[in-house]
Coordinates of C-alpha atoms and ligand atoms in Angstrom, one line a residue:
M3 CA -25.6 -2.0 -35.0
S4 CA -26.1 -5.0 -37.3
L5 CA -23.0 -6.3 -37.9
Q6 CA -22.0 -8.3 -34.5
V7 CA -18.8 -10.2 -33.6
P8 CA -19.3 -13.8 -34.6
K9 CA -21.0 -16.4 -32.4
G10 CA -18.7 -17.7 -29.7
T11 CA -16.5 -14.5 -30.0
Y12 CA -15.9 -11.0 -28.5
D13 CA -14.3 -8.0 -28.6
L14 CA -11.6 -6.9 -26.1
L15 CA -12.6 -3.4 -25.3
P16 CA -10.8 -1.3 -22.6
P17 CA -10.8 -1.0 -19.6
T18 CA -11.0 -5.1 -19.5
S19 CA -8.7 -5.7 -22.1
A20 CA -5.9 -4.3 -19.7
V21 CA -6.7 -7.2 -17.4
H22 CA -6.3 -9.4 -20.5
L23 CA -3.2 -7.9 -21.0
K24 CA -1.6 -8.4 -17.3
V25 CA -2.8 -12.3 -17.4
R26 CA -1.1 -12.9 -20.2
E27 CA 2.0 -11.2 -19.0
A28 CA 2.0 -12.9 -16.1
L29 CA 1.2 -16.2 -17.2
A30 CA 4.1 -16.2 -19.6
G31 CA 6.6 -14.2 -17.1
P32 CA 7.7 -17.5 -15.6
A33 CA 9.0 -19.4 -18.2
R34 CA 10.8 -16.5 -19.6
L35 CA 12.9 -16.1 -16.2
A36 CA 13.7 -20.0 -17.0
G37 CA 15.3 -19.7 -20.7
Y38 CA 11.9 -19.5 -23.0
G39 CA 12.6 -17.8 -26.0
Y40 CA 9.7 -15.8 -27.4
V41 CA 8.4 -17.9 -30.8
E42 CA 5.2 -16.7 -33.2
T43 CA 3.9 -19.0 -36.0
P44 CA 0.9 -18.2 -38.5
V45 CA -2.2 -17.8 -37.5
F46 CA -3.2 -20.8 -40.2
E47 CA -1.3 -23.5 -41.2
D48 CA -1.2 -26.8 -43.5
T49 CA -4.4 -28.7 -42.0
A50 CA -1.7 -32.1 -42.5
V51 CA -0.2 -30.3 -39.1
F52 CA -3.0 -30.5 -36.8
A53 CA -4.6 -33.7 -38.8
R54 CA -1.4 -35.6 -38.2
G55 CA -0.1 -33.6 -35.5
V56 CA -3.3 -33.5 -32.9
G57 CA -4.4 -36.8 -34.3
E58 CA -7.8 -37.8 -36.3
S59 CA -9.8 -39.4 -33.7
T60 CA -9.9 -35.9 -31.7
D61 CA -12.9 -34.0 -31.4
I62 CA -10.7 -30.9 -32.5
V63 CA -9.6 -32.7 -36.1
A64 CA -13.1 -34.2 -36.4
K65 CA -15.2 -31.9 -35.8
E66 CA -13.6 -28.3 -34.9
M67 CA -11.2 -27.1 -37.1
Y68 CA -11.2 -24.0 -39.1
T69 CA -10.7 -25.1 -42.5
F70 CA -11.1 -24.0 -46.3
D71 CA -9.2 -24.4 -49.2
D72 CA -7.2 -20.9 -50.5
K73 CA -6.9 -19.9 -53.7
G74 CA -4.0 -21.7 -54.5
G75 CA -6.3 -24.6 -53.5
R76 CA -4.3 -25.8 -50.2
S77 CA -6.4 -26.9 -47.5
I78 CA -5.6 -24.6 -44.8
T79 CA -6.9 -24.5 -41.3
L80 CA -6.8 -22.1 -38.4
R81 CA -4.5 -23.1 -35.7
P82 CA -6.7 -25.0 -32.9
E83 CA -3.7 -24.8 -30.9
G84 CA 0.0 -23.9 -30.3
T85 CA 2.1 -27.7 -30.1
A86 CA 2.0 -29.2 -33.4
P87 CA 2.9 -25.6 -35.3
V88 CA 5.6 -24.9 -32.7
V89 CA 7.1 -28.6 -33.2
R90 CA 6.9 -28.0 -37.4
A91 CA 8.5 -24.5 -36.7
V92 CA 11.4 -26.2 -34.7
L93 CA 11.7 -28.9 -37.5
Q94 CA 11.8 -26.6 -40.2
G95 CA 14.1 -24.2 -38.7
G96 CA 16.5 -26.7 -37.8
L97 CA 16.7 -26.0 -34.1
Q98 CA 16.3 -29.5 -32.8
N99 CA 20.2 -29.4 -34.8
G100 CA 21.3 -27.0 -31.8
Q101 CA 21.2 -26.8 -28.0
L102 CA 18.6 -29.2 -26.1
P103 CA 15.9 -28.5 -25.1
V104 CA 14.7 -25.6 -27.3
K105 CA 12.6 -24.0 -25.2
L106 CA 9.9 -21.7 -26.4
W107 CA 6.8 -20.0 -25.0
Y108 CA 4.0 -18.5 -27.4
A109 CA 0.6 -16.1 -26.8
G110 CA -1.7 -15.7 -29.3
S111 CA -5.7 -16.6 -30.1
F112 CA -6.9 -20.4 -31.3
Y113 CA -9.6 -21.1 -33.2
R114 CA -12.1 -24.0 -32.7
Y115 CA -15.8 -24.5 -33.9
E116 CA -16.9 -25.3 -30.5
R117 CA -20.1 -25.1 -29.0
A118 CA -19.8 -21.6 -27.6
Q119 CA -21.1 -21.1 -23.8
K120 CA -19.4 -19.3 -20.6
G121 CA -15.8 -20.1 -20.9
R122 CA -15.9 -21.7 -24.2
Y123 CA -15.2 -19.6 -27.1
R124 CA -14.4 -20.0 -30.8
S125 CA -11.9 -17.6 -30.6
F126 CA -10.0 -17.9 -27.5
A127 CA -6.3 -16.7 -26.2
Q128 CA -3.6 -19.0 -24.8
V129 CA -0.3 -18.4 -23.5
G130 CA 2.1 -22.2 -24.0
A131 CA 5.1 -22.8 -23.0
E132 CA 7.1 -25.9 -25.0
A133 CA 10.8 -27.9 -24.2
L134 CA 11.6 -29.8 -26.9
G135 CA 14.7 -32.3 -27.2
S136 CA 14.9 -33.5 -23.8
D137 CA 13.3 -36.5 -21.8
D138 CA 14.3 -35.3 -18.3
P139 CA 11.4 -35.7 -15.9
A140 CA 12.7 -32.6 -14.5
L141 CA 11.9 -30.7 -17.2
D142 CA 8.6 -31.9 -16.9
A143 CA 8.4 -30.7 -13.0
E144 CA 9.8 -27.6 -14.2
L145 CA 7.3 -27.0 -17.0
V146 CA 4.6 -27.6 -13.8
W147 CA 6.0 -25.7 -11.5
L148 CA 6.2 -22.8 -14.5
A149 CA 2.5 -22.7 -14.7
A150 CA 1.3 -23.1 -11.1
R151 CA 3.6 -20.1 -10.5
G152 CA 1.5 -18.1 -13.6
F153 CA -1.5 -18.5 -12.2
A154 CA 0.0 -18.1 -7.8
D155 CA 1.8 -14.7 -9.6
L156 CA -1.7 -13.6 -10.2
G157 CA -3.2 -14.4 -6.7
L158 CA -5.3 -17.3 -7.8
Q159 CA -5.3 -19.3 -4.2
T160 CA -8.0 -22.2 -5.7
T161 CA -6.4 -24.0 -8.8
R162 CA -5.9 -27.4 -8.4
L163 CA -3.5 -29.8 -11.0
L164 CA -4.3 -33.3 -12.1
L165 CA -1.4 -35.2 -13.1
N166 CA -1.6 -39.0 -15.2
S167 CA 0.8 -40.8 -17.2
L168 CA -0.4 -42.3 -20.4
G169 CA 2.3 -44.5 -20.7
D170 CA 4.3 -44.5 -23.7
S171 CA 4.1 -46.5 -27.6
E172 CA 6.1 -49.6 -25.0
C173 CA 3.2 -50.0 -22.7
R174 CA -0.1 -48.1 -24.2
P175 CA -1.1 -51.2 -26.6
A176 CA -1.6 -53.5 -24.0
Y177 CA -3.5 -50.8 -22.2
R178 CA -5.5 -49.9 -25.3
S179 CA -6.9 -53.7 -26.0
A180 CA -7.4 -54.4 -22.1
L181 CA -9.3 -51.1 -22.0
S182 CA -11.4 -51.7 -25.5
E183 CA -12.4 -55.3 -24.0
S184 CA -13.7 -53.6 -21.0
L185 CA -15.9 -51.2 -22.9
G186 CA -17.3 -53.5 -25.2
G187 CA -18.5 -54.9 -22.1
L188 CA -21.0 -52.1 -21.2
D189 CA -24.0 -50.8 -22.0
L190 CA -22.9 -47.5 -24.0
D191 CA -24.6 -45.9 -26.7
E192 CA -23.6 -45.5 -30.6
D193 CA -22.3 -42.8 -30.7
T194 CA -19.9 -43.3 -27.7
R195 CA -19.5 -46.5 -28.8
R196 CA -17.9 -45.6 -32.3
R197 CA -15.4 -42.9 -30.1
A198 CA -14.1 -46.2 -28.3
A199 CA -13.6 -47.7 -31.2
M200 CA -11.5 -44.8 -32.6
N201 CA -9.5 -44.3 -29.1
P202 CA -10.8 -46.2 -25.7
L203 CA -9.0 -43.8 -23.6
R204 CA -11.4 -40.7 -25.3
V205 CA -14.2 -42.6 -23.8
L206 CA -12.7 -41.9 -20.1
D207 CA -12.9 -38.3 -20.8
D208 CA -16.9 -38.5 -21.2
K209 CA -18.3 -36.4 -18.7
R210 CA -22.0 -37.9 -18.7
P211 CA -22.7 -38.9 -15.6
Q212 CA -24.1 -42.5 -16.5
V213 CA -21.2 -43.3 -18.9
Q214 CA -19.0 -42.7 -15.4
E215 CA -20.8 -44.5 -13.5
Q216 CA -20.5 -47.6 -16.1
L217 CA -16.5 -46.4 -15.8
A218 CA -15.9 -47.6 -12.7
G219 CA -14.7 -50.7 -12.5
V220 CA -13.0 -50.0 -15.9
P221 CA -9.0 -50.9 -15.9
L222 CA -7.0 -47.5 -15.2
I223 CA -3.5 -46.6 -17.2
S224 CA -1.7 -46.1 -13.6
E225 CA -2.3 -50.1 -13.5
H226 CA 0.1 -51.1 -16.6
L227 CA 2.4 -48.7 -16.8
C228 CA 5.5 -50.2 -17.9
A229 CA 9.1 -50.2 -15.9
G230 CA 9.9 -47.0 -18.1
C231 CA 7.3 -45.1 -18.0
R232 CA 6.7 -45.6 -14.1
E233 CA 10.1 -44.8 -12.9
H234 CA 9.9 -41.8 -14.9
H235 CA 6.5 -41.0 -13.3
D236 CA 7.5 -41.6 -10.1
A237 CA 10.7 -39.0 -10.8
V238 CA 8.0 -36.3 -12.0
R239 CA 6.1 -37.2 -8.8
G240 CA 9.3 -36.5 -6.5
Y241 CA 10.4 -33.0 -8.1
L242 CA 7.1 -31.7 -7.8
S243 CA 6.9 -32.7 -3.9
D244 CA 10.3 -31.1 -3.5
L245 CA 9.3 -27.8 -5.6
G246 CA 5.7 -28.4 -3.1
V247 CA 3.3 -28.3 -5.7
A248 CA 0.5 -29.9 -4.8
F249 CA -1.1 -32.5 -6.7
T250 CA -3.8 -34.9 -7.2
D251 CA -3.5 -37.9 -9.2
E252 CA -6.0 -38.9 -11.6
P253 CA -6.0 -41.8 -13.4
R254 CA -8.7 -40.9 -16.1
L255 CA -7.1 -37.9 -16.9
V256 CA -6.5 -38.3 -21.0
R257 CA -6.7 -34.7 -22.5
G258 CA -8.4 -33.7 -25.8
L259 CA -5.4 -34.3 -28.0
D260 CA -3.8 -37.7 -29.6
Y261 CA 0.0 -36.5 -29.5
Y262 CA 0.5 -37.3 -25.6
T263 CA 2.7 -39.8 -24.1
R264 CA 3.6 -40.5 -20.3
T265 CA 3.1 -36.9 -18.1
T266 CA -0.3 -35.2 -18.6
F267 CA -1.9 -33.3 -16.3
E268 CA -4.7 -30.3 -16.3
F269 CA -5.1 -27.1 -14.1
V270 CA -8.7 -26.6 -13.0
H271 CA -10.7 -24.1 -11.3
D272 CA -14.2 -25.0 -9.5
G273 CA -15.3 -20.8 -10.3
L274 CA -15.7 -21.9 -13.1
G275 CA -18.3 -24.3 -13.9
A276 CA -18.7 -26.5 -16.7
Q277 CA -15.2 -25.8 -18.3
S278 CA -12.7 -25.9 -15.6
A279 CA -9.9 -26.4 -17.2
I280 CA -8.0 -23.5 -17.1
G281 CA -5.1 -24.8 -18.8
G282 CA -3.1 -28.0 -19.8
G283 CA -0.3 -29.9 -20.9
G284 CA 2.3 -32.9 -21.1
R285 CA 4.5 -35.0 -22.9
Y286 CA 4.5 -35.6 -26.2
D287 CA 7.4 -37.9 -27.5
G288 CA 6.3 -39.0 -30.7
L289 CA 5.1 -35.9 -32.0
S290 CA 8.2 -34.9 -33.9
Q291 CA 8.1 -38.4 -36.2
A292 CA 4.6 -37.7 -36.5
L293 CA 5.5 -34.5 -38.5
D294 CA 8.7 -36.2 -40.1
G295 CA 11.2 -34.7 -38.0
P296 CA 13.5 -37.0 -35.9
P297 CA 13.1 -38.7 -32.3
L298 CA 12.2 -35.2 -29.9
P299 CA 11.0 -36.1 -26.7
S300 CA 9.7 -32.9 -25.8
I301 CA 7.1 -31.8 -23.2
G302 CA 4.6 -28.2 -23.0
W303 CA 1.5 -26.3 -21.4
A304 CA -0.4 -24.1 -22.8
L305 CA -2.7 -21.8 -20.3
G306 CA -5.9 -20.3 -20.9
V307 CA -6.4 -16.7 -20.9
D308 CA -10.2 -16.0 -21.0
R309 CA -10.8 -18.9 -18.3
T310 CA -8.1 -17.2 -16.7
V311 CA -9.7 -13.8 -16.7
L312 CA -13.0 -15.8 -15.5
A313 CA -11.0 -17.4 -12.4
L314 CA -9.7 -14.1 -11.7
A315 CA -13.6 -12.7 -11.0
A316 CA -14.1 -15.4 -9.6
E317 CA -12.1 -15.1 -6.5
G318 CA -13.0 -11.9 -6.5
I319 CA -9.9 -10.7 -7.5
E320 CA -9.6 -7.4 -9.3
L321 CA -6.3 -6.6 -11.2
T322 CA -5.8 -2.8 -12.0
Q323 CA -7.7 -2.0 -15.1
R324 CA -6.9 1.3 -16.2
E325 CA -3.9 2.0 -18.4
R326 CA -3.0 4.6 -16.1
C327 CA -2.2 8.3 -17.4
E328 CA -0.1 10.3 -15.1
V329 CA -0.4 13.5 -16.7
Y330 CA -2.8 15.5 -18.4
V331 CA -2.7 18.4 -21.0
V332 CA -4.7 20.9 -21.2
P333 CA -4.3 23.3 -23.9
L334 CA -6.6 27.4 -24.3
G335 CA -6.3 28.3 -27.5
A336 CA -4.4 28.0 -30.8
A337 CA -1.0 29.2 -29.4
A338 CA -1.4 26.2 -26.6
R339 CA -2.1 23.5 -28.9
R340 CA 0.8 23.9 -30.7
R341 CA 3.2 24.1 -27.5
T342 CA 0.9 21.3 -26.7
V343 CA 2.0 18.9 -29.0
S344 CA 5.7 19.1 -27.8
L345 CA 5.2 19.2 -24.6
L346 CA 3.5 15.8 -25.0
A347 CA 6.3 14.0 -26.9
A348 CA 8.9 15.7 -24.3
L349 CA 6.9 14.3 -21.1
R350 CA 6.5 10.6 -23.4
L351 CA 10.1 10.8 -23.9
A352 CA 11.1 10.9 -20.3
G353 CA 8.9 8.1 -19.5
I354 CA 5.5 9.8 -18.2
A355 CA 2.5 9.0 -19.0
T356 CA 0.3 11.6 -20.7
D357 CA -2.4 12.7 -22.3
C358 CA -3.8 15.6 -23.5
A359 CA -8.0 17.1 -24.3
Y360 CA -8.1 17.1 -27.9
G361 CA -10.4 19.3 -30.6
G362 CA -10.3 22.7 -28.6
R363 CA -12.4 21.6 -25.7
G364 CA -12.7 24.6 -23.3
L365 CA -11.5 24.1 -19.8
K366 CA -14.9 23.1 -18.1
G367 CA -15.0 20.1 -20.4
A368 CA -11.2 19.6 -20.8
M369 CA -10.8 19.1 -16.8
K370 CA -13.9 16.5 -17.2
G371 CA -11.8 14.6 -19.0
A372 CA -8.7 15.0 -17.0
D373 CA -11.0 13.4 -14.1
R374 CA -12.2 10.8 -16.2
S375 CA -7.9 9.9 -17.3
G376 CA -7.1 9.5 -13.7
A377 CA -4.1 11.6 -14.4
R378 CA -2.3 13.0 -10.6
L379 CA -1.6 15.9 -12.0
T380 CA -3.2 18.3 -14.9
L381 CA -1.3 20.8 -16.8
V382 CA -3.0 23.5 -18.3
L383 CA -1.9 25.8 -20.6
G384 CA -3.9 29.6 -21.7
D385 CA -2.7 32.2 -23.5
R386 CA -1.3 33.9 -20.4
D387 CA 0.6 31.4 -19.1
L388 CA 2.2 31.1 -22.4
A389 CA 3.0 34.3 -22.3
G390 CA 4.9 33.9 -19.3
D391 CA 6.7 30.4 -20.3
V392 CA 5.0 28.8 -17.4
A393 CA 2.2 26.1 -17.2
Q394 CA -0.4 25.8 -14.5
C395 CA 0.1 22.5 -12.9
K396 CA -3.1 21.1 -10.9
D397 CA -2.4 18.5 -8.0
M398 CA -5.8 16.1 -8.8
A399 CA -6.1 14.9 -5.2
S400 CA -5.2 17.9 -3.5
G401 CA -6.7 20.7 -5.6
E402 CA -3.7 22.4 -5.2
Q403 CA -2.5 24.5 -8.4
T404 CA 0.6 26.1 -9.1
P405 CA 3.0 27.4 -12.1
V406 CA 5.7 25.8 -13.6
A407 CA 8.3 26.9 -16.0
L408 CA 7.7 25.5 -19.0
A409 CA 11.3 25.2 -19.5
D410 CA 11.5 22.6 -17.2
V411 CA 8.2 21.1 -16.6
V412 CA 9.3 17.3 -17.6
E413 CA 11.4 17.8 -14.7
Q414 CA 9.6 19.3 -11.9
T415 CA 6.5 16.7 -13.6
R416 CA 9.1 13.8 -13.1
E417 CA 9.3 15.4 -8.8
R418 CA 6.2 16.2 -8.1
L419 CA 4.9 12.3 -9.2
A420 CA 7.8 10.9 -7.5
Q421 CA 6.5 12.2 -4.2
Ligands
HAM9 P1 -6.1 -27.6 -24.5 O1 -6.1 -28.5 -23.2 O2 -6.7 -27.7 -25.7 O3 -4.5 -28.0 -24.8 O4 -6.2 -26.1 -23.9 C1 -5.6 -25.6 -22.9 C2 -6.4 -24.4 -22.4 O5 -6.8 -23.2 -23.6 C3 -7.7 -25.4 -21.7 O6 -7.4 -25.6 -20.4 C4 -8.3 -23.8 -21.4 O7 -8.2 -23.6 -20.6 C5 -8.2 -23.6 -22.8 N1 -8.9 -23.6 -24.0 C6 -9.3 -24.6 -24.6 N2 -10.2 -24.4 -25.6 C7 -10.7 -22.9 -25.4 C8 -11.9 -22.3 -25.6 N3 -12.6 -23.1 -26.7 N4 -12.2 -21.6 -25.2 C9 -11.5 -21.2 -23.7 N5 -10.5 -21.5 -23.9 C10 -10.4 -22.5 -24.6 C11 -4.0 -27.7 -25.9 O8 -3.9 -26.6 -26.8 C12 -2.4 -28.0 -25.8 N6 -1.7 -27.2 -27.0 C13 -1.1 -27.9 -24.8 C14 -0.2 -28.5 -24.3 C15 1.2 -27.7 -24.9 N7 0.1 -29.6 -24.7 C16 1.5 -29.7 -24.6 N8 2.1 -28.5 -25.2

């Protein structure tokens, strides 16, 4: 086969595709129970949404965006993340004029031109939640708890939560200068110096041991928070403790997007190697204004579906993979095939997952299909059965076969499945 998926991407096919669906459902479930409504934005936006929203100094905007001019000459970008589009959508829809906070959740594919490796893809899936229009620290705690719940509901045991505050427009500038000055005294390579000049906080995120060693003595944001940010952060920590959410203070956690203020957090899983972040988020109190909106203090997160699936595998957790088919119908002969079309519809209308041997297969081949389908019951319809208005109902576990009147086959099947 000469045509393949592009580098850094992969297809989701059964049976593993069912695991991804389950992970999406589980990660979104807690937010849906907490008043978050579904939002869907286009997979592409005006490039300015990300350039202004995520920040020109970030790797995402500087190096990783899929950007192109459309046929009308507009600069378009495939979404690398969901927060800036959601804020754009809320402002465009005027939702900030109604009840606050506006609570929204989403799930979908995102695109970053990253160096592809296990756990890092160019097309990947996130489940996200955003709450716009409140600076209440209880909302920060709510969101962190919802994310932690999603992972716990899947059975993950060894996720860790890293927590930090990045300060705000009052205290961050002074911290930034102090950090800049301190970085200026270190022996850093040319590239890192350039990053430091653009955004010194980003250097803290450098994973290379030779850089980390040098960073040992640089000032930390936790020592520079203003009274408002300190109070907010202490309140969030207190609420998390009340909720029983364990966290580690990580004063060097900066995250890869420029919009963050105050609370920032990341969920990591140690079974994943280098790409250990399975989710992350934080406050973005200034993002609305960066997109020409009113002040709208907000917080949210996005959890990585692909990496959560890898984390489940690392912990040996198997979610049921099969899209279960409960009943398999085997029609033998033209008349039975005709009768089967409406029988399938009736069973499915009754909410019974049903499949059938298509293509006029003989009994032996069709029964192989029944075995593979994982169905608990098989209904065989031959000419003689049809003449007697019955189907043969075979219990696949015991092998026992009994005739069932076609007139009440749906009811009979339902009863047997309930046993
Ligand atoms: P992010 O940290 O860039 O944040 O992405 C969130 C999660 O998406 C990561 O923790 C990771 O699990 C997953 N992820 C990111 N890039 C990749 C990739 N290339 N391959 C596989 N998985 C990936 C955001 O996107 C923010 N919008 C989160 C947010 C929402 N902050 C506030 N609200």
